[in-house]
PDB file of C-alpha atoms in Angstrom:
ATOM      1  CA  UNK A   1      17.267   0.562  -2.240  1.00  0.00           C
ATOM      2  CA  UNK A   2      14.547   0.275  -4.855  1.00  0.00           C
ATOM      3  CA  UNK A   3      12.592   3.464  -5.584  1.00  0.00           C
ATOM      4  CA  UNK A   4       9.242   3.441  -7.341  1.00  0.00           C
ATOM      5  CA  UNK A   5       8.377   6.600  -9.236  1.00  0.00           C
ATOM      6  CA  UNK A   6       4.903   7.500 -10.430  1.00  0.00           C
ATOM      7  CA  UNK A   7       3.665  10.704 -11.995  1.00  0.00           C
ATOM      8  CA  UNK A   8       2.491  12.914  -9.166  1.00  0.00           C
ATOM      9  CA  UNK A   9       0.296  14.999 -11.451  1.00  0.00           C
ATOM     10  CA  UNK A  10      -3.290  13.869 -11.797  1.00  0.00           C
ATOM     11  CA  UNK A  11      -4.311  12.388 -15.127  1.00  0.00           C
ATOM     12  CA  UNK A  12      -7.546  13.820 -16.497  1.00  0.00           C
ATOM     13  CA  UNK A  13      -9.264  11.996 -19.348  1.00  0.00           C
ATOM     14  CA  UNK A  14     -12.653  11.794 -20.997  1.00  0.00           C
ATOM     15  CA  UNK A  15     -14.950   8.840 -20.470  1.00  0.00           C
ATOM     16  CA  UNK A  16     -14.419   6.143 -23.091  1.00  0.00           C
ATOM     17  CA  UNK A  17     -10.739   6.952 -23.660  1.00  0.00           C
ATOM     18  CA  UNK A  18      -7.818   4.782 -22.615  1.00  0.00           C
ATOM     19  CA  UNK A  19      -5.956   5.856 -19.483  1.00  0.00           C
ATOM     20  CA  UNK A  20      -2.257   5.046 -19.284  1.00  0.00           C
ATOM     21  CA  UNK A  21      -0.346   5.335 -16.036  1.00  0.00           C
ATOM     22  CA  UNK A  22       3.421   4.944 -15.665  1.00  0.00           C
ATOM     23  CA  UNK A  23       5.532   3.265 -13.002  1.00  0.00           C
ATOM     24  CA  UNK A  24       9.326   3.515 -13.144  1.00  0.00           C
ATOM     25  CA  UNK A  25      11.732   1.664 -10.896  1.00  0.00           C
ATOM     26  CA  UNK A  26      15.266   2.848 -10.319  1.00  0.00           C
ATOM     27  CA  UNK A  27      17.489  -0.073  -9.464  1.00  0.00           C
ATOM     28  CA  UNK A  28      17.366  -3.818  -9.975  1.00  0.00           C
ATOM     29  CA  UNK A  29      14.644  -5.422 -12.051  1.00  0.00           C
ATOM     30  CA  UNK A  30      12.062  -6.764  -9.587  1.00  0.00           C
ATOM     31  CA  UNK A  31      10.723 -10.286  -9.869  1.00  0.00           C
ATOM     32  CA  UNK A  32       7.240  -8.787 -10.209  1.00  0.00           C
ATOM     33  CA  UNK A  33       5.277  -5.578  -9.880  1.00  0.00           C
ATOM     34  CA  UNK A  34       1.865  -5.098  -8.351  1.00  0.00           C
ATOM     35  CA  UNK A  35      -0.814  -2.497  -9.056  1.00  0.00           C
ATOM     36  CA  UNK A  36      -3.344  -1.336  -6.463  1.00  0.00           C
ATOM     37  CA  UNK A  37      -6.330   1.015  -6.569  1.00  0.00           C
ATOM     38  CA  UNK A  38      -7.057   3.388  -3.686  1.00  0.00           C
ATOM     39  CA  UNK A  39     -10.298   5.332  -3.274  1.00  0.00           C
ATOM     40  CA  UNK A  40     -10.467   8.361  -0.919  1.00  0.00           C
ATOM     41  CA  UNK A  41     -10.785   7.285   2.704  1.00  0.00           C
ATOM     42  CA  UNK A  42     -10.137   3.624   1.946  1.00  0.00           C
ATOM     43  CA  UNK A  43      -7.255   1.221   1.918  1.00  0.00           C
ATOM     44  CA  UNK A  44      -5.544   0.116  -1.313  1.00  0.00           C
ATOM     45  CA  UNK A  45      -7.117  -2.775  -3.212  1.00  0.00           C
ATOM     46  CA  UNK A  46      -5.017  -5.223  -5.222  1.00  0.00           C
ATOM     47  CA  UNK A  47      -5.634  -5.229  -8.982  1.00  0.00           C
ATOM     48  CA  UNK A  48      -2.923  -7.075 -10.860  1.00  0.00           C
ATOM     49  CA  UNK A  49       0.498  -8.694 -10.492  1.00  0.00           C
ATOM     50  CA  UNK A  50       2.861  -8.972 -13.446  1.00  0.00           C
ATOM     51  CA  UNK A  51       6.055 -11.040 -13.316  1.00  0.00           C
ATOM     52  CA  UNK A  52       9.370 -10.047 -14.814  1.00  0.00           C
ATOM     53  CA  UNK A  53       9.105 -12.673 -17.563  1.00  0.00           C
ATOM     54  CA  UNK A  54       5.584 -11.588 -18.550  1.00  0.00           C
ATOM     55  CA  UNK A  55       5.462  -8.826 -21.102  1.00  0.00           C
ATOM     56  CA  UNK A  56       1.771  -8.174 -20.630  1.00  0.00           C
ATOM     57  CA  UNK A  57      -1.121  -9.136 -18.342  1.00  0.00           C
ATOM     58  CA  UNK A  58      -4.823  -8.456 -18.836  1.00  0.00           C
ATOM     59  CA  UNK A  59      -7.868  -8.474 -16.593  1.00  0.00           C
ATOM     60  CA  UNK A  60     -11.154  -7.278 -18.077  1.00  0.00           C
ATOM     61  CA  UNK A  61     -10.509  -3.619 -19.111  1.00  0.00           C
ATOM     62  CA  UNK A  62      -7.123  -3.506 -17.391  1.00  0.00           C
ATOM     63  CA  UNK A  63      -3.776  -4.196 -19.037  1.00  0.00           C
ATOM     64  CA  UNK A  64      -0.323  -4.040 -17.478  1.00  0.00           C
ATOM     65  CA  UNK A  65       3.024  -4.234 -19.246  1.00  0.00           C
ATOM     66  CA  UNK A  66       6.518  -4.789 -17.866  1.00  0.00           C
ATOM     67  CA  UNK A  67       9.549  -3.500 -19.800  1.00  0.00           C
ATOM     68  CA  UNK A  68      12.817  -4.436 -18.096  1.00  0.00           C
ATOM     69  CA  UNK A  69      14.846  -2.443 -20.646  1.00  0.00           C
ATOM     70  CA  UNK A  70      13.051   0.770 -19.856  1.00  0.00           C
ATOM     71  CA  UNK A  71      12.651  -0.199 -16.146  1.00  0.00           C
ATOM     72  CA  UNK A  72       9.010   0.612 -16.512  1.00  0.00           C
ATOM     73  CA  UNK A  73       5.517  -0.760 -16.121  1.00  0.00           C
ATOM     74  CA  UNK A  74       2.505   0.750 -17.861  1.00  0.00           C
ATOM     75  CA  UNK A  75      -1.023   0.382 -16.546  1.00  0.00           C
ATOM     76  CA  UNK A  76      -3.848   0.848 -19.041  1.00  0.00           C
ATOM     77  CA  UNK A  77      -7.590   1.148 -18.483  1.00  0.00           C
ATOM     78  CA  UNK A  78      -9.534   0.902 -21.749  1.00  0.00           C
ATOM     79  CA  UNK A  79     -12.995   2.382 -22.227  1.00  0.00           C
ATOM     80  CA  UNK A  80     -12.547   4.331 -19.029  1.00  0.00           C
ATOM     81  CA  UNK A  81     -15.553   5.232 -16.866  1.00  0.00           C
ATOM     82  CA  UNK A  82     -16.055   7.853 -14.153  1.00  0.00           C
ATOM     83  CA  UNK A  83     -16.099   4.953 -11.670  1.00  0.00           C
ATOM     84  CA  UNK A  84     -12.453   4.306 -12.561  1.00  0.00           C
ATOM     85  CA  UNK A  85     -11.502   7.623 -10.915  1.00  0.00           C
ATOM     86  CA  UNK A  86      -9.133   6.786  -8.076  1.00  0.00           C
ATOM     87  CA  UNK A  87      -5.456   6.783  -7.171  1.00  0.00           C
ATOM     88  CA  UNK A  88      -3.440   3.929  -8.615  1.00  0.00           C
ATOM     89  CA  UNK A  89      -0.368   2.643  -6.792  1.00  0.00           C
ATOM     90  CA  UNK A  90       2.504   0.618  -8.161  1.00  0.00           C
ATOM     91  CA  UNK A  91       4.506  -1.637  -5.817  1.00  0.00           C
ATOM     92  CA  UNK A  92       7.747  -3.600  -6.024  1.00  0.00           C
ATOM     93  CA  UNK A  93       8.995  -6.349  -3.720  1.00  0.00           C
ATOM     94  CA  UNK A  94      11.735  -5.159  -1.350  1.00  0.00           C
ATOM     95  CA  UNK A  95      12.765  -8.276   0.496  1.00  0.00           C
ATOM     96  CA  UNK A  96      11.332 -10.233   3.438  1.00  0.00           C
ATOM     97  CA  UNK A  97       8.110 -10.545   1.407  1.00  0.00           C
ATOM     98  CA  UNK A  98       7.389  -6.848   1.779  1.00  0.00           C
ATOM     99  CA  UNK A  99       6.569  -4.166  -0.776  1.00  0.00           C
ATOM    100  CA  UNK A 100       7.782  -0.693  -1.637  1.00  0.00           C
ATOM    101  CA  UNK A 101       4.960   1.474  -2.954  1.00  0.00           C
ATOM    102  CA  UNK A 102       5.045   4.470  -5.273  1.00  0.00           C
ATOM    103  CA  UNK A 103       3.145   7.555  -4.200  1.00  0.00           C
ATOM    104  CA  UNK A 104       0.482   6.853  -6.753  1.00  0.00           C
ATOM    105  CA  UNK A 105      -1.149   8.692  -9.637  1.00  0.00           C
ATOM    106  CA  UNK A 106      -4.638  10.107  -9.367  1.00  0.00           C
ATOM    107  CA  UNK A 107      -6.892   9.374 -12.332  1.00  0.00           C
ATOM    108  CA  UNK A 108      -9.937  11.548 -13.001  1.00  0.00           C
ATOM    109  CA  UNK A 109     -12.375  10.354 -15.659  1.00  0.00           C
ATOM    110  CA  UNK A 110     -14.880  12.986 -16.777  1.00  0.00           C
ATOM    111  CA  UNK A 111     -18.322  12.062 -18.164  1.00  0.00           C
TER     112      UNK A 111
ATOM    113  CA  UNK B   1     -15.027 -12.852   5.267  1.00  0.00           C
ATOM    114  CA  UNK B   2     -15.172  -9.438   6.929  1.00  0.00           C
ATOM    115  CA  UNK B   3     -11.789  -8.382   5.607  1.00  0.00           C
ATOM    116  CA  UNK B   4      -9.107  -6.718   7.670  1.00  0.00           C
ATOM    117  CA  UNK B   5     -10.622  -4.858  10.597  1.00  0.00           C
ATOM    118  CA  UNK B   6      -9.008  -1.807  12.153  1.00  0.00           C
ATOM    119  CA  UNK B   7     -10.011   0.286  15.132  1.00  0.00           C
ATOM    120  CA  UNK B   8     -10.498   3.044  15.847  1.00  0.00           C
ATOM    121  CA  UNK B   9     -11.243   4.591  12.438  1.00  0.00           C
ATOM    122  CA  UNK B  10     -10.398   8.041  13.702  1.00  0.00           C
ATOM    123  CA  UNK B  11      -8.265   9.108  16.639  1.00  0.00           C
ATOM    124  CA  UNK B  12      -7.614  12.642  17.845  1.00  0.00           C
ATOM    125  CA  UNK B  13      -5.209  13.017  20.706  1.00  0.00           C
ATOM    126  CA  UNK B  14      -2.959  15.567  22.304  1.00  0.00           C
ATOM    127  CA  UNK B  15       0.794  15.550  21.999  1.00  0.00           C
ATOM    128  CA  UNK B  16       2.404  13.372  24.629  1.00  0.00           C
ATOM    129  CA  UNK B  17      -0.517  10.966  24.936  1.00  0.00           C
ATOM    130  CA  UNK B  18      -0.277   7.245  24.247  1.00  0.00           C
ATOM    131  CA  UNK B  19      -2.082   5.980  21.161  1.00  0.00           C
ATOM    132  CA  UNK B  20      -2.940   2.338  20.459  1.00  0.00           C
ATOM    133  CA  UNK B  21      -4.151   1.201  17.055  1.00  0.00           C
ATOM    134  CA  UNK B  22      -5.662  -2.238  16.606  1.00  0.00           C
ATOM    135  CA  UNK B  23      -5.874  -4.700  13.738  1.00  0.00           C
ATOM    136  CA  UNK B  24      -7.608  -8.011  13.130  1.00  0.00           C
ATOM    137  CA  UNK B  25      -6.234  -9.704   9.981  1.00  0.00           C
ATOM    138  CA  UNK B  26      -8.156 -11.983   7.675  1.00  0.00           C
ATOM    139  CA  UNK B  27      -8.493 -15.427   9.202  1.00  0.00           C
ATOM    140  CA  UNK B  28      -5.890 -17.829   7.816  1.00  0.00           C
ATOM    141  CA  UNK B  29      -3.461 -15.150   6.656  1.00  0.00           C
ATOM    142  CA  UNK B  30       0.035 -15.643   8.006  1.00  0.00           C
ATOM    143  CA  UNK B  31       1.529 -12.235   7.184  1.00  0.00           C
ATOM    144  CA  UNK B  32       0.601  -8.889   8.716  1.00  0.00           C
ATOM    145  CA  UNK B  33       1.888  -5.446   7.745  1.00  0.00           C
ATOM    146  CA  UNK B  34       1.554  -2.018   9.351  1.00  0.00           C
ATOM    147  CA  UNK B  35       1.853   0.997   7.035  1.00  0.00           C
ATOM    148  CA  UNK B  36       1.710   4.754   7.452  1.00  0.00           C
ATOM    149  CA  UNK B  37       0.447   7.012   4.650  1.00  0.00           C
ATOM    150  CA  UNK B  38       1.020  10.748   4.306  1.00  0.00           C
ATOM    151  CA  UNK B  39       0.830  13.094   1.321  1.00  0.00           C
ATOM    152  CA  UNK B  40       4.526  13.841   1.568  1.00  0.00           C
ATOM    153  CA  UNK B  41       5.918  10.341   1.971  1.00  0.00           C
ATOM    154  CA  UNK B  42       3.221   8.123   0.506  1.00  0.00           C
ATOM    155  CA  UNK B  43       2.639   4.626   1.855  1.00  0.00           C
ATOM    156  CA  UNK B  44       5.524   3.477   4.060  1.00  0.00           C
ATOM    157  CA  UNK B  45       5.970   0.063   5.625  1.00  0.00           C
ATOM    158  CA  UNK B  46       6.478   0.248   9.359  1.00  0.00           C
ATOM    159  CA  UNK B  47       6.682  -3.403  10.382  1.00  0.00           C
ATOM    160  CA  UNK B  48       6.037  -6.880   8.975  1.00  0.00           C
ATOM    161  CA  UNK B  49       5.021  -9.967  10.980  1.00  0.00           C
ATOM    162  CA  UNK B  50       5.065 -13.526   9.687  1.00  0.00           C
ATOM    163  CA  UNK B  51       3.361 -16.205  11.803  1.00  0.00           C
ATOM    164  CA  UNK B  52       3.120 -13.641  14.629  1.00  0.00           C
ATOM    165  CA  UNK B  53       6.884 -12.988  14.653  1.00  0.00           C
ATOM    166  CA  UNK B  54       8.294  -9.560  13.704  1.00  0.00           C
ATOM    167  CA  UNK B  55      10.481 -10.080  10.634  1.00  0.00           C
ATOM    168  CA  UNK B  56      11.205  -6.566   9.378  1.00  0.00           C
ATOM    169  CA  UNK B  57      10.813  -3.555  11.647  1.00  0.00           C
ATOM    170  CA  UNK B  58      13.272  -1.324   9.786  1.00  0.00           C
ATOM    171  CA  UNK B  59      10.492   1.120   8.981  1.00  0.00           C
ATOM    172  CA  UNK B  60       9.570   1.841  12.589  1.00  0.00           C
ATOM    173  CA  UNK B  61      10.493   5.527  12.966  1.00  0.00           C
ATOM    174  CA  UNK B  62      11.907   5.485  16.483  1.00  0.00           C
ATOM    175  CA  UNK B  63      11.541   4.004  19.928  1.00  0.00           C
ATOM    176  CA  UNK B  64       8.253   5.783  20.430  1.00  0.00           C
ATOM    177  CA  UNK B  65       6.690   3.246  18.092  1.00  0.00           C
ATOM    178  CA  UNK B  66       6.112  -0.375  19.078  1.00  0.00           C
ATOM    179  CA  UNK B  67       4.058  -3.195  17.597  1.00  0.00           C
ATOM    180  CA  UNK B  68       2.929  -6.549  18.904  1.00  0.00           C
ATOM    181  CA  UNK B  69       1.141  -9.571  17.541  1.00  0.00           C
ATOM    182  CA  UNK B  70       0.218 -11.768  20.506  1.00  0.00           C
ATOM    183  CA  UNK B  71      -1.749 -14.214  18.335  1.00  0.00           C
ATOM    184  CA  UNK B  72      -2.751 -14.845  14.723  1.00  0.00           C
ATOM    185  CA  UNK B  73      -5.922 -12.750  14.963  1.00  0.00           C
ATOM    186  CA  UNK B  74      -4.758  -9.553  16.636  1.00  0.00           C
ATOM    187  CA  UNK B  75      -2.049  -6.919  16.377  1.00  0.00           C
ATOM    188  CA  UNK B  76      -1.447  -3.507  17.930  1.00  0.00           C
ATOM    189  CA  UNK B  77       0.627  -0.498  16.986  1.00  0.00           C
ATOM    190  CA  UNK B  78       1.431   1.796  19.882  1.00  0.00           C
ATOM    191  CA  UNK B  79       2.859   5.296  19.846  1.00  0.00           C
ATOM    192  CA  UNK B  80       4.097   6.625  23.163  1.00  0.00           C
ATOM    193  CA  UNK B  81       4.435   9.575  23.487  1.00  0.00           C
ATOM    194  CA  UNK B  82       2.656  10.822  20.361  1.00  0.00           C
ATOM    195  CA  UNK B  83       3.843  13.903  18.460  1.00  0.00           C
ATOM    196  CA  UNK B  84       2.103  16.118  15.862  1.00  0.00           C
ATOM    197  CA  UNK B  85       4.388  14.687  13.127  1.00  0.00           C
ATOM    198  CA  UNK B  86       2.836  11.265  13.760  1.00  0.00           C
ATOM    199  CA  UNK B  87      -0.414  12.515  12.231  1.00  0.00           C
ATOM    200  CA  UNK B  88      -1.167  10.237   9.285  1.00  0.00           C
ATOM    201  CA  UNK B  89      -3.379   7.396   8.152  1.00  0.00           C
ATOM    202  CA  UNK B  90      -2.207   4.061   9.498  1.00  0.00           C
ATOM    203  CA  UNK B  91      -3.112   0.921   7.565  1.00  0.00           C
ATOM    204  CA  UNK B  92      -2.923  -2.705   8.532  1.00  0.00           C
ATOM    205  CA  UNK B  93      -2.733  -5.308   5.757  1.00  0.00           C
ATOM    206  CA  UNK B  94      -2.587  -9.072   5.738  1.00  0.00           C
ATOM    207  CA  UNK B  95      -1.704 -11.710   3.181  1.00  0.00           C
ATOM    208  CA  UNK B  96      -1.281 -15.406   2.688  1.00  0.00           C
ATOM    209  CA  UNK B  97       2.076 -16.379   1.157  1.00  0.00           C
ATOM    210  CA  UNK B  98       2.903 -12.704   0.794  1.00  0.00           C
ATOM    211  CA  UNK B  99       1.865 -11.696  -2.692  1.00  0.00           C
ATOM    212  CA  UNK B 100      -1.465  -9.912  -2.823  1.00  0.00           C
ATOM    213  CA  UNK B 101      -2.019  -7.801   0.283  1.00  0.00           C
ATOM    214  CA  UNK B 102      -5.453  -7.044   1.722  1.00  0.00           C
ATOM    215  CA  UNK B 103      -5.690  -3.673   3.406  1.00  0.00           C
ATOM    216  CA  UNK B 104      -7.958  -2.535   6.191  1.00  0.00           C
ATOM    217  CA  UNK B 105      -9.886   0.763   6.064  1.00  0.00           C
ATOM    218  CA  UNK B 106      -7.160   2.592   7.993  1.00  0.00           C
ATOM    219  CA  UNK B 107      -7.034   4.694  11.155  1.00  0.00           C
ATOM    220  CA  UNK B 108      -6.770   8.447  10.669  1.00  0.00           C
ATOM    221  CA  UNK B 109      -4.612   9.759  13.532  1.00  0.00           C
ATOM    222  CA  UNK B 110      -4.464  13.456  14.368  1.00  0.00           C
ATOM    223  CA  UNK B 111      -2.068  14.586  17.087  1.00  0.00           C
ATOM    224  CA  UNK B 112      -2.595  18.175  18.223  1.00  0.00           C
TER     225      UNK B 112
END
């Protein structure tokens, strides 16, 4: 079955820098990947979906890439702000219209 | 829209008791998902309903867990009897045409 691997260590960066988070999948290349944001005590919130045939997708300060050779998606936040501090989850379809989620990477942006 | 509504937000119960978690999906959404989240295992899918019919329940841990969706606006997840290892945050999510999922605020369950 598909496994989604995200760096379990928190990423600490300074405000204004670009944050880059990694999502690796282990088996077949999924038709798409999704990225969600989760704040403490809240449910995940959908951010972006990138399809297998899309190399890159942007939304405001967010950029996602999909590299089927490396079996990897990168999630970038440019000009990061303290309000971007949260846990970011990567998800892959797993059949029956359901998703497999990674455990997420916590991002901490310091002023 | 009010979003996905879950109740209760917090539940503390003793081992052996029955626990019922409730979910109201976003109106018009035809898919509903129940998840469990722990530090160790992350976010795990328990069961998926489409048009009120259970489609994938492979994530339901054991017979102690059951879920129902009697109509398009209500679902329950029941644990009977509850055990300490069931302590987790339980999320309900809904979607239309199964891409982007909208999550509720979750129910934090503590079984002592």
